[in-house]
Amino acid sequence: MVFIHDTRLPHVLEPGCYHDPGWYERELAAVFRPGWHCVATLDELPREGDFVTRELFGAPLLLRRAGGQVRAFRNVCAHRFSALCLAPSGRAASLRCPYHGWTYADDGALTCVPDPASFASPPGKSALIGRVKLTAHPVACAGQLVFVSLAEQPAPLDQWLGARTHELVTRLFSIDYQRVLARTIEHPCNWKIPVENVLETYHVDELHRGWLARHPRLVPVFDEQIEHELGDGFSEYRDRMGADFPPYRALVRALVGPVPCRYRHHHAFPNLIIGETPVLSFLQVVTPTGPASSRSLVRLYLHRGAPARAWTAPLRRLVGAAASWFLNGVLREDAAIYEAVQTGVRGSDRGGVLGAREERVWAFQRWLADSVTAP
Ligand code: FES
Ligand SMILES: [Fe+2]
């Protein structure tokens, strides 16, 4: 195994960092509010007028496709604060508030006020129409991933993600891939608990006895050829998943041709997680919803086939269903431990310790501690 370290490492973050409201606010200010966050995918908004609603750090968001472009607005009417849409998704020919009927153009500009005479402009004040707009938030896409920022002038998306992560998301979630699973999972724990859980394979034997640990030929997490990379703003785990398992090799060959069997797990700090195999791309974004609660956006994409061959369609359907079933099992087993860890960090009277196998957790914690405490 190619680890960077061969000794144990300090658990950089104190238990309080997993529940203290003051620390949580500092995390939001230092690493979340300035950044970009994947909140949806373009395939959720395929047609004009399609919308989804989301919540990001307490801000209700409305994302809608209009004029071939996805825009994000604060989902709050400028009149008396009603949400414009409450449904998680749908299609709206126009942006019309359900309370008193104020209507907004595709770009968020107020275009219609019922009984406009009662809102006549007082002397010296400009008219509402022509001046009032919904609050818009910056939107940028990479592949089919839609990112939103709550910052007024965020750094460009590719700069925020970094070159390695930007290349990965652009390639792994391109239109060559088709979504086969979309889930939102609420976690009763601080956002770092699900993130740190996926950064180490140390828990696999104990927590995944029923799934991953039972298939060492397909999932070689205790193989000799694992490698870690601790990069600038990211970390990676790489192995040869499936390379020694002939049925898997044959499947990959049928779907995408003679490409090497490899698995890459990439964590872009703070909360973007990507999994890559030759045929499947996995995305998990763990967003904080409070000091001791979080939400995961989970997506699984399957390569459409290279070159696209009609005869592989049934096979792809089968692979999509089997991979979703497998992933759901793994997510369920992981989620089963989160509440116990949250209970533990609240009650701990000491710091923790990390093994060399957990060095990606250590790298993440060091980055977070540096980012939050930077002057
Ligand atoms: S709150 Fe939207 S029109 Fe009144
Ligand atoms: Fe796990």
CSV table of C-alpha atoms and ligand atoms in Angstrom, one decimal:
chain,number,residue,atom,x,y,z
A,1,MET,CA,0.0,0.0,0.0
A,2,VAL,CA,1.3,3.4,-0.9
A,3,PHE,CA,0.5,5.7,2.0
A,4,ILE,CA,2.3,8.9,2.6
A,5,HIS,CA,2.6,8.2,6.3
A,6,ASP,CA,3.7,5.1,8.2
A,7,THR,CA,2.8,6.2,11.7
A,8,ARG,CA,-0.3,7.3,13.5
A,9,LEU,CA,-1.4,11.0,13.2
A,10,PRO,CA,-3.1,13.5,15.4
A,11,HIS,CA,-6.8,14.0,15.1
A,12,VAL,CA,-6.5,17.7,14.3
A,13,LEU,CA,-10.1,18.7,15.1
A,14,GLU,CA,-11.3,18.8,18.6
A,15,PRO,CA,-14.7,17.1,19.3
A,16,GLY,CA,-16.2,20.5,19.7
A,17,CYS,CA,-15.6,21.2,16.0
A,18,TYR,CA,-18.4,18.7,15.3
A,19,HIS,CA,-21.2,20.4,17.3
A,20,ASP,CA,-20.1,23.8,18.5
A,21,PRO,CA,-22.3,26.6,17.0
A,22,GLY,CA,-19.4,29.1,17.1
A,23,TRP,CA,-17.1,26.9,15.2
A,24,TYR,CA,-19.8,26.1,12.7
A,25,GLU,CA,-20.4,29.8,12.0
A,26,ARG,CA,-16.6,30.2,11.4
A,27,GLU,CA,-16.7,27.3,8.9
A,28,LEU,CA,-19.6,28.8,7.0
A,29,ALA,CA,-17.8,32.2,6.8
A,30,ALA,CA,-14.4,30.8,5.9
A,31,VAL,CA,-15.0,27.8,3.6
A,32,PHE,CA,-18.6,27.7,2.5
A,33,ARG,CA,-20.2,31.1,1.9
A,34,PRO,CA,-17.3,32.3,-0.4
A,35,GLY,CA,-17.5,29.1,-2.5
A,36,TRP,CA,-19.4,27.3,-5.2
A,37,HIS,CA,-21.8,24.5,-4.3
A,38,CYS,CA,-23.3,21.8,-6.6
A,39,VAL,CA,-27.0,21.9,-5.8
A,40,ALA,CA,-28.5,20.3,-8.9
A,41,THR,CA,-27.7,18.7,-12.3
A,42,LEU,CA,-28.7,19.9,-15.8
A,43,ASP,CA,-30.7,16.7,-16.5
A,44,GLU,CA,-33.1,17.8,-13.7
A,45,LEU,CA,-33.9,20.9,-15.7
A,46,PRO,CA,-34.1,19.7,-19.3
A,47,ARG,CA,-36.9,21.9,-20.6
A,48,GLU,CA,-37.8,25.6,-20.6
A,49,GLY,CA,-39.5,26.6,-17.4
A,50,ASP,CA,-38.3,23.5,-15.4
A,51,PHE,CA,-37.3,24.4,-11.9
A,52,VAL,CA,-36.0,22.9,-8.7
A,53,THR,CA,-36.0,24.4,-5.2
A,54,ARG,CA,-33.1,24.0,-2.8
A,55,GLU,CA,-31.8,25.3,0.5
A,56,LEU,CA,-28.2,26.4,0.9
A,57,PHE,CA,-26.9,27.5,4.3
A,58,GLY,CA,-30.4,28.7,5.3
A,59,ALA,CA,-31.0,30.5,1.9
A,60,PRO,CA,-34.0,29.1,0.0
A,61,LEU,CA,-33.1,28.9,-3.7
A,62,LEU,CA,-35.1,28.6,-6.9
A,63,LEU,CA,-33.2,27.3,-9.9
A,64,ARG,CA,-35.0,27.6,-13.2
A,65,ARG,CA,-34.2,27.1,-16.9
A,66,ALA,CA,-35.3,29.9,-19.1
A,67,GLY,CA,-33.9,31.1,-22.4
A,68,GLY,CA,-31.6,28.1,-22.5
A,69,GLN,CA,-29.9,29.2,-19.3
A,70,VAL,CA,-30.2,28.1,-15.7
A,71,ARG,CA,-30.6,31.0,-13.2
A,72,ALA,CA,-30.7,30.9,-9.4
A,73,PHE,CA,-32.9,33.2,-7.4
A,74,ARG,CA,-33.6,33.7,-3.7
A,75,ASN,CA,-36.9,31.9,-3.5
A,76,VAL,CA,-38.6,34.9,-1.8
A,77,CYS,CA,-41.1,37.3,-3.3
A,78,ALA,CA,-40.2,41.0,-3.0
A,79,HIS,CA,-43.7,41.9,-1.8
A,80,ARG,CA,-44.3,40.1,1.4
A,81,PHE,CA,-41.8,37.2,1.4
A,82,SER,CA,-43.9,34.3,0.1
A,83,ALA,CA,-41.8,31.6,-1.5
A,84,LEU,CA,-42.4,31.6,-5.2
A,85,CYS,CA,-42.5,27.8,-5.5
A,86,LEU,CA,-42.5,25.3,-2.7
A,87,ALA,CA,-42.5,22.1,-4.7
A,88,PRO,CA,-39.1,20.4,-4.9
A,89,SER,CA,-39.3,20.5,-8.7
A,90,GLY,CA,-41.7,21.2,-11.5
A,91,ARG,CA,-42.3,23.5,-14.5
A,92,ALA,CA,-43.5,27.1,-14.4
A,93,ALA,CA,-44.2,29.1,-17.5
A,94,SER,CA,-43.6,32.2,-15.6
A,95,LEU,CA,-42.4,33.3,-12.1
A,96,ARG,CA,-45.7,34.3,-10.5
A,97,CYS,CA,-46.0,34.6,-6.7
A,98,PRO,CA,-48.9,32.4,-5.4
A,99,TYR,CA,-49.9,35.0,-2.7
A,100,HIS,CA,-50.9,38.2,-4.5
A,101,GLY,CA,-49.8,37.5,-8.0
A,102,TRP,CA,-46.7,39.6,-8.5
A,103,THR,CA,-44.9,38.3,-11.6
A,104,TYR,CA,-41.3,38.3,-12.5
A,105,ALA,CA,-39.5,38.0,-15.9
A,106,ASP,CA,-37.1,35.2,-16.6
A,107,ASP,CA,-34.2,37.4,-15.4
A,108,GLY,CA,-36.1,38.1,-12.1
A,109,ALA,CA,-37.3,41.6,-13.0
A,110,LEU,CA,-40.7,42.5,-11.6
A,111,THR,CA,-43.0,42.8,-14.6
A,112,CYS,CA,-46.6,42.8,-13.2
A,113,VAL,CA,-48.2,44.0,-10.0
A,114,PRO,CA,-52.0,43.4,-9.6
A,115,ASP,CA,-53.8,46.7,-8.8
A,116,PRO,CA,-50.8,48.8,-9.6
A,117,ALA,CA,-52.5,52.0,-8.5
A,118,SER,CA,-52.2,51.0,-4.8
A,119,PHE,CA,-48.4,50.8,-5.3
A,120,ALA,CA,-48.2,54.2,-7.1
A,121,SER,CA,-44.8,55.8,-6.5
A,122,PRO,CA,-44.7,58.5,-3.8
A,123,PRO,CA,-43.2,61.8,-5.0
A,124,GLY,CA,-39.5,61.5,-5.4
A,125,LYS,CA,-39.5,57.6,-5.4
A,126,SER,CA,-39.0,55.5,-8.5
A,127,ALA,CA,-41.6,53.0,-9.6
A,128,LEU,CA,-41.5,49.4,-8.4
A,129,ILE,CA,-41.7,48.0,-11.9
A,130,GLY,CA,-38.3,48.6,-13.6
A,131,ARG,CA,-36.5,48.7,-10.3
A,132,VAL,CA,-37.4,45.7,-8.2
A,133,LYS,CA,-35.8,42.3,-9.0
A,134,LEU,CA,-35.6,39.0,-7.3
A,135,THR,CA,-32.2,38.5,-5.7
A,136,ALA,CA,-30.1,36.5,-8.2
A,137,HIS,CA,-27.2,34.3,-7.2
A,138,PRO,CA,-24.2,33.4,-9.5
A,139,VAL,CA,-24.6,30.1,-11.4
A,140,ALA,CA,-21.9,28.1,-13.2
A,141,CYS,CA,-21.9,24.6,-14.7
A,142,ALA,CA,-19.2,22.0,-15.1
A,143,GLY,CA,-20.4,19.1,-17.1
A,144,GLN,CA,-24.0,18.5,-16.1
A,145,LEU,CA,-23.3,19.8,-12.5
A,146,VAL,CA,-25.0,23.1,-11.6
A,147,PHE,CA,-23.1,25.1,-9.0
A,148,VAL,CA,-24.5,28.1,-7.1
A,149,SER,CA,-22.6,30.6,-5.0
A,150,LEU,CA,-24.1,32.9,-2.3
A,151,ALA,CA,-21.1,35.2,-2.6
A,152,GLU,CA,-21.7,38.4,-4.6
A,153,GLN,CA,-18.5,38.1,-6.7
A,154,PRO,CA,-17.1,34.6,-6.2
A,155,ALA,CA,-13.8,33.4,-7.8
A,156,PRO,CA,-14.4,31.7,-11.1
A,157,LEU,CA,-15.7,28.1,-10.7
A,158,ASP,CA,-12.6,26.5,-12.2
A,159,GLN,CA,-10.4,28.4,-9.9
A,160,TRP,CA,-12.4,27.6,-6.8
A,161,LEU,CA,-12.5,23.9,-7.7
A,162,GLY,CA,-8.9,23.7,-8.8
A,163,ALA,CA,-7.6,22.2,-12.0
A,164,ARG,CA,-7.7,18.6,-11.0
A,165,THR,CA,-11.3,18.7,-9.7
A,166,HIS,CA,-12.6,20.9,-12.5
A,167,GLU,CA,-11.2,18.4,-15.1
A,168,LEU,CA,-12.7,15.5,-13.3
A,169,VAL,CA,-16.2,16.9,-12.9
A,170,THR,CA,-16.3,18.2,-16.5
A,171,ARG,CA,-15.3,14.8,-17.8
A,172,LEU,CA,-17.1,12.5,-15.4
A,173,PHE,CA,-20.5,14.3,-15.6
A,174,SER,CA,-20.4,15.2,-19.2
A,175,ILE,CA,-23.3,14.5,-21.6
A,176,ASP,CA,-21.6,11.2,-22.3
A,177,TYR,CA,-23.0,10.0,-19.0
A,178,GLN,CA,-26.6,9.3,-18.0
A,179,ARG,CA,-28.0,9.7,-14.5
A,180,VAL,CA,-29.1,6.4,-13.0
A,181,LEU,CA,-29.5,7.4,-9.4
A,182,ALA,CA,-30.5,10.7,-7.6
A,183,ARG,CA,-30.9,10.9,-3.9
A,184,THR,CA,-31.0,13.4,-1.1
A,185,ILE,CA,-30.1,12.0,2.3
A,186,GLU,CA,-30.6,13.9,5.6
A,187,HIS,CA,-27.8,13.2,8.1
A,188,PRO,CA,-28.4,13.6,11.9
A,189,CYS,CA,-24.8,14.7,12.3
A,190,ASN,CA,-22.2,17.4,11.5
A,191,TRP,CA,-21.3,17.5,7.8
A,192,LYS,CA,-17.7,16.4,8.5
A,193,ILE,CA,-18.8,13.0,9.9
A,194,PRO,CA,-20.1,11.7,6.5
A,195,VAL,CA,-17.2,13.4,4.7
A,196,GLU,CA,-14.5,11.8,6.9
A,197,ASN,CA,-16.2,8.5,6.7
A,198,VAL,CA,-15.7,8.2,3.0
A,199,LEU,CA,-12.0,9.2,3.3
A,200,GLU,CA,-10.8,6.0,4.8
A,201,THR,CA,-11.2,2.3,4.1
A,202,TYR,CA,-10.3,1.4,7.7
A,203,HIS,CA,-14.0,1.0,8.6
A,204,VAL,CA,-14.8,-1.3,5.7
A,205,ASP,CA,-14.2,-4.6,7.5
A,206,GLU,CA,-16.3,-3.6,10.5
A,207,LEU,CA,-19.1,-1.6,8.9
A,208,HIS,CA,-19.5,-3.2,5.4
A,209,ARG,CA,-19.3,-6.9,6.3
A,210,GLY,CA,-22.4,-7.4,4.3
A,211,TRP,CA,-21.2,-5.6,1.1
A,212,LEU,CA,-17.8,-4.2,0.3
A,213,ALA,CA,-15.8,-6.5,2.5
A,214,ARG,CA,-17.4,-9.6,1.0
A,215,HIS,CA,-16.2,-9.0,-2.5
A,216,PRO,CA,-12.4,-8.5,-2.2
A,217,ARG,CA,-11.8,-9.6,-5.8
A,218,LEU,CA,-14.0,-6.8,-7.1
A,219,VAL,CA,-13.4,-4.2,-4.4
A,220,PRO,CA,-9.7,-4.6,-3.3
A,221,VAL,CA,-9.7,-2.1,-0.4
A,222,PHE,CA,-7.0,-4.2,1.4
A,223,ASP,CA,-4.9,-4.7,-1.8
A,224,GLU,CA,-1.2,-4.0,-2.1
A,225,GLN,CA,-1.7,-1.5,-4.9
A,226,ILE,CA,-3.8,1.2,-3.2
A,227,GLU,CA,-2.4,4.7,-3.4
A,228,HIS,CA,-3.1,7.9,-1.7
A,229,GLU,CA,-2.4,11.4,-2.9
A,230,LEU,CA,-2.6,14.4,-0.6
A,231,GLY,CA,-2.9,17.3,-2.9
A,232,ASP,CA,-3.4,21.1,-2.7
A,233,GLY,CA,-7.1,21.4,-1.8
A,234,PHE,CA,-7.9,17.7,-2.5
A,235,SER,CA,-7.0,14.2,-1.7
A,236,GLU,CA,-7.3,11.0,-3.7
A,237,TYR,CA,-7.5,7.2,-3.2
A,238,ARG,CA,-6.7,5.0,-6.2
A,239,ASP,CA,-6.9,1.3,-6.7
A,240,ARG,CA,-7.3,-1.4,-9.4
A,241,MET,CA,-10.9,-2.2,-8.7
A,242,GLY,CA,-12.1,-5.1,-10.8
A,243,ALA,CA,-8.8,-5.5,-12.7
A,244,ASP,CA,-8.4,-9.1,-11.4
A,245,PHE,CA,-12.1,-10.0,-11.8
A,246,PRO,CA,-12.7,-11.3,-15.3
A,247,PRO,CA,-16.5,-10.7,-15.4
A,248,TYR,CA,-16.0,-7.1,-14.4
A,249,ARG,CA,-13.3,-6.7,-17.1
A,250,ALA,CA,-15.6,-8.1,-19.7
A,251,LEU,CA,-18.4,-5.8,-18.7
A,252,VAL,CA,-16.2,-2.7,-19.0
A,253,ARG,CA,-14.9,-3.9,-22.3
A,254,ALA,CA,-18.5,-4.4,-23.6
A,255,LEU,CA,-19.6,-0.9,-22.4
A,256,VAL,CA,-16.6,1.4,-23.1
A,257,GLY,CA,-13.9,-0.7,-24.8
A,258,PRO,CA,-10.5,-1.8,-23.8
A,259,VAL,CA,-9.7,0.6,-21.0
A,260,PRO,CA,-7.9,-0.2,-17.8
A,261,CYS,CA,-9.9,-1.1,-14.7
A,262,ARG,CA,-9.3,1.5,-12.1
A,263,TYR,CA,-11.1,3.2,-9.3
A,264,ARG,CA,-10.4,6.8,-8.2
A,265,HIS,CA,-12.0,8.4,-5.1
A,266,HIS,CA,-11.5,12.2,-5.1
A,267,HIS,CA,-12.3,14.6,-2.3
A,268,ALA,CA,-12.2,18.3,-3.2
A,269,PHE,CA,-12.1,20.2,0.0
A,270,PRO,CA,-14.4,20.9,1.8
A,271,ASN,CA,-17.3,18.8,0.7
A,272,LEU,CA,-17.3,17.5,-2.9
A,273,ILE,CA,-16.7,13.8,-3.3
A,274,ILE,CA,-16.3,12.1,-6.7
A,275,GLY,CA,-15.9,8.4,-7.5
A,276,GLU,CA,-14.7,7.2,-10.9
A,277,THR,CA,-14.7,3.8,-12.5
A,278,PRO,CA,-14.5,3.2,-16.3
A,279,VAL,CA,-18.2,3.1,-16.6
A,280,LEU,CA,-19.7,4.9,-13.5
A,281,SER,CA,-19.3,8.3,-12.0
A,282,PHE,CA,-20.4,9.0,-8.5
A,283,LEU,CA,-21.0,12.3,-6.8
A,284,GLN,CA,-21.7,13.2,-3.2
A,285,VAL,CA,-21.9,16.7,-1.9
A,286,VAL,CA,-22.3,16.9,1.9
A,287,THR,CA,-23.8,20.3,2.8
A,288,PRO,CA,-24.1,21.5,6.4
A,289,THR,CA,-27.7,22.4,7.5
A,290,GLY,CA,-26.7,23.2,11.1
A,291,PRO,CA,-23.9,22.4,13.6
A,292,ALA,CA,-25.2,18.9,14.1
A,293,SER,CA,-27.1,18.2,10.8
A,294,SER,CA,-26.2,17.9,7.2
A,295,ARG,CA,-27.6,16.8,3.8
A,296,SER,CA,-26.0,14.7,1.0
A,297,LEU,CA,-26.8,15.2,-2.6
A,298,VAL,CA,-26.0,11.8,-4.2
A,299,ARG,CA,-25.8,11.2,-7.9
A,300,LEU,CA,-24.7,8.1,-9.9
A,301,TYR,CA,-24.0,8.4,-13.6
A,302,LEU,CA,-23.4,5.6,-16.2
A,303,HIS,CA,-21.4,6.0,-19.3
A,304,ARG,CA,-23.7,6.0,-22.4
A,305,GLY,CA,-21.2,3.6,-24.2
A,306,ALA,CA,-18.3,4.4,-26.3
A,307,PRO,CA,-19.1,4.1,-29.1
A,308,ALA,CA,-22.8,4.1,-28.3
A,309,ARG,CA,-24.0,0.7,-29.4
A,310,ALA,CA,-27.7,-0.2,-29.4
A,311,TRP,CA,-27.2,-3.7,-28.2
A,312,THR,CA,-25.6,-2.5,-24.9
A,313,ALA,CA,-28.8,-0.7,-23.9
A,314,PRO,CA,-30.3,-3.6,-21.9
A,315,LEU,CA,-26.9,-4.3,-20.4
A,316,ARG,CA,-26.6,-0.6,-19.4
A,317,ARG,CA,-30.0,-0.7,-17.7
A,318,LEU,CA,-29.0,-3.8,-15.8
A,319,VAL,CA,-25.6,-2.2,-14.7
A,320,GLY,CA,-27.4,1.0,-13.7
A,321,ALA,CA,-29.9,-0.9,-11.5
A,322,ALA,CA,-27.2,-3.2,-10.0
A,323,ALA,CA,-24.8,-0.3,-9.3
A,324,SER,CA,-27.7,1.8,-7.7
A,325,TRP,CA,-28.7,-1.2,-5.5
A,326,PHE,CA,-25.1,-1.7,-4.5
A,327,LEU,CA,-24.5,2.0,-3.7
A,328,ASN,CA,-27.7,2.3,-1.7
A,329,GLY,CA,-26.5,-0.7,0.4
A,330,VAL,CA,-23.2,0.9,1.1
A,331,LEU,CA,-24.7,4.3,1.9
A,332,ARG,CA,-27.2,2.7,4.3
A,333,GLU,CA,-24.4,0.9,6.1
A,334,ASP,CA,-22.4,4.1,6.4
A,335,ALA,CA,-25.4,6.1,7.5
A,336,ALA,CA,-26.0,3.6,10.3
A,337,ILE,CA,-23.0,4.8,12.3
A,338,TYR,CA,-23.4,8.6,11.9
A,339,GLU,CA,-25.7,9.2,14.9
A,340,ALA,CA,-23.4,7.2,17.2
A,341,VAL,CA,-20.4,9.3,16.1
A,342,GLN,CA,-22.4,12.5,16.7
A,343,THR,CA,-23.4,11.3,20.2
A,344,GLY,CA,-19.7,10.6,20.8
A,345,VAL,CA,-18.3,13.9,19.8
A,346,ARG,CA,-20.8,15.7,22.0
A,347,GLY,CA,-19.7,13.6,25.0
A,348,SER,CA,-15.9,13.2,24.4
A,349,ASP,CA,-13.5,14.6,27.0
A,350,ARG,CA,-10.4,14.0,24.8
A,351,GLY,CA,-9.1,14.3,21.3
A,352,GLY,CA,-9.0,11.3,18.9
A,353,VAL,CA,-6.2,9.6,16.9
A,354,LEU,CA,-5.9,8.7,13.2
A,355,GLY,CA,-4.0,5.7,11.6
A,356,ALA,CA,-2.0,5.9,8.5
A,357,ARG,CA,-4.9,4.4,6.6
A,358,GLU,CA,-6.9,7.5,7.7
A,359,GLU,CA,-4.3,10.0,6.5
A,360,ARG,CA,-6.8,11.6,4.0
A,361,VAL,CA,-8.9,12.5,7.1
A,362,TRP,CA,-5.9,14.1,8.6
A,363,ALA,CA,-5.1,16.1,5.5
A,364,PHE,CA,-8.7,17.3,5.3
A,365,GLN,CA,-8.8,18.3,9.0
A,366,ARG,CA,-5.5,20.1,8.7
A,367,TRP,CA,-6.8,22.1,5.6
A,368,LEU,CA,-10.0,22.9,7.5
A,369,ALA,CA,-8.3,24.0,10.7
A,370,ASP,CA,-5.9,26.2,8.7
A,371,SER,CA,-8.8,27.7,6.6
A,372,VAL,CA,-11.0,28.4,9.6
A,373,THR,CA,-8.3,29.9,11.8
A,374,ALA,CA,-6.5,31.9,9.1
A,375,PRO,CA,-6.5,35.6,10.0
B,1,FES,S1,-46.0,38.0,-1.3
B,1,FES,FE1,-45.7,37.7,-3.4
B,1,FES,S2,-47.3,38.8,-4.3
B,1,FES,FE2,-47.5,39.2,-2.2
B,2,FE,FE,-18.3,3.1,4.1
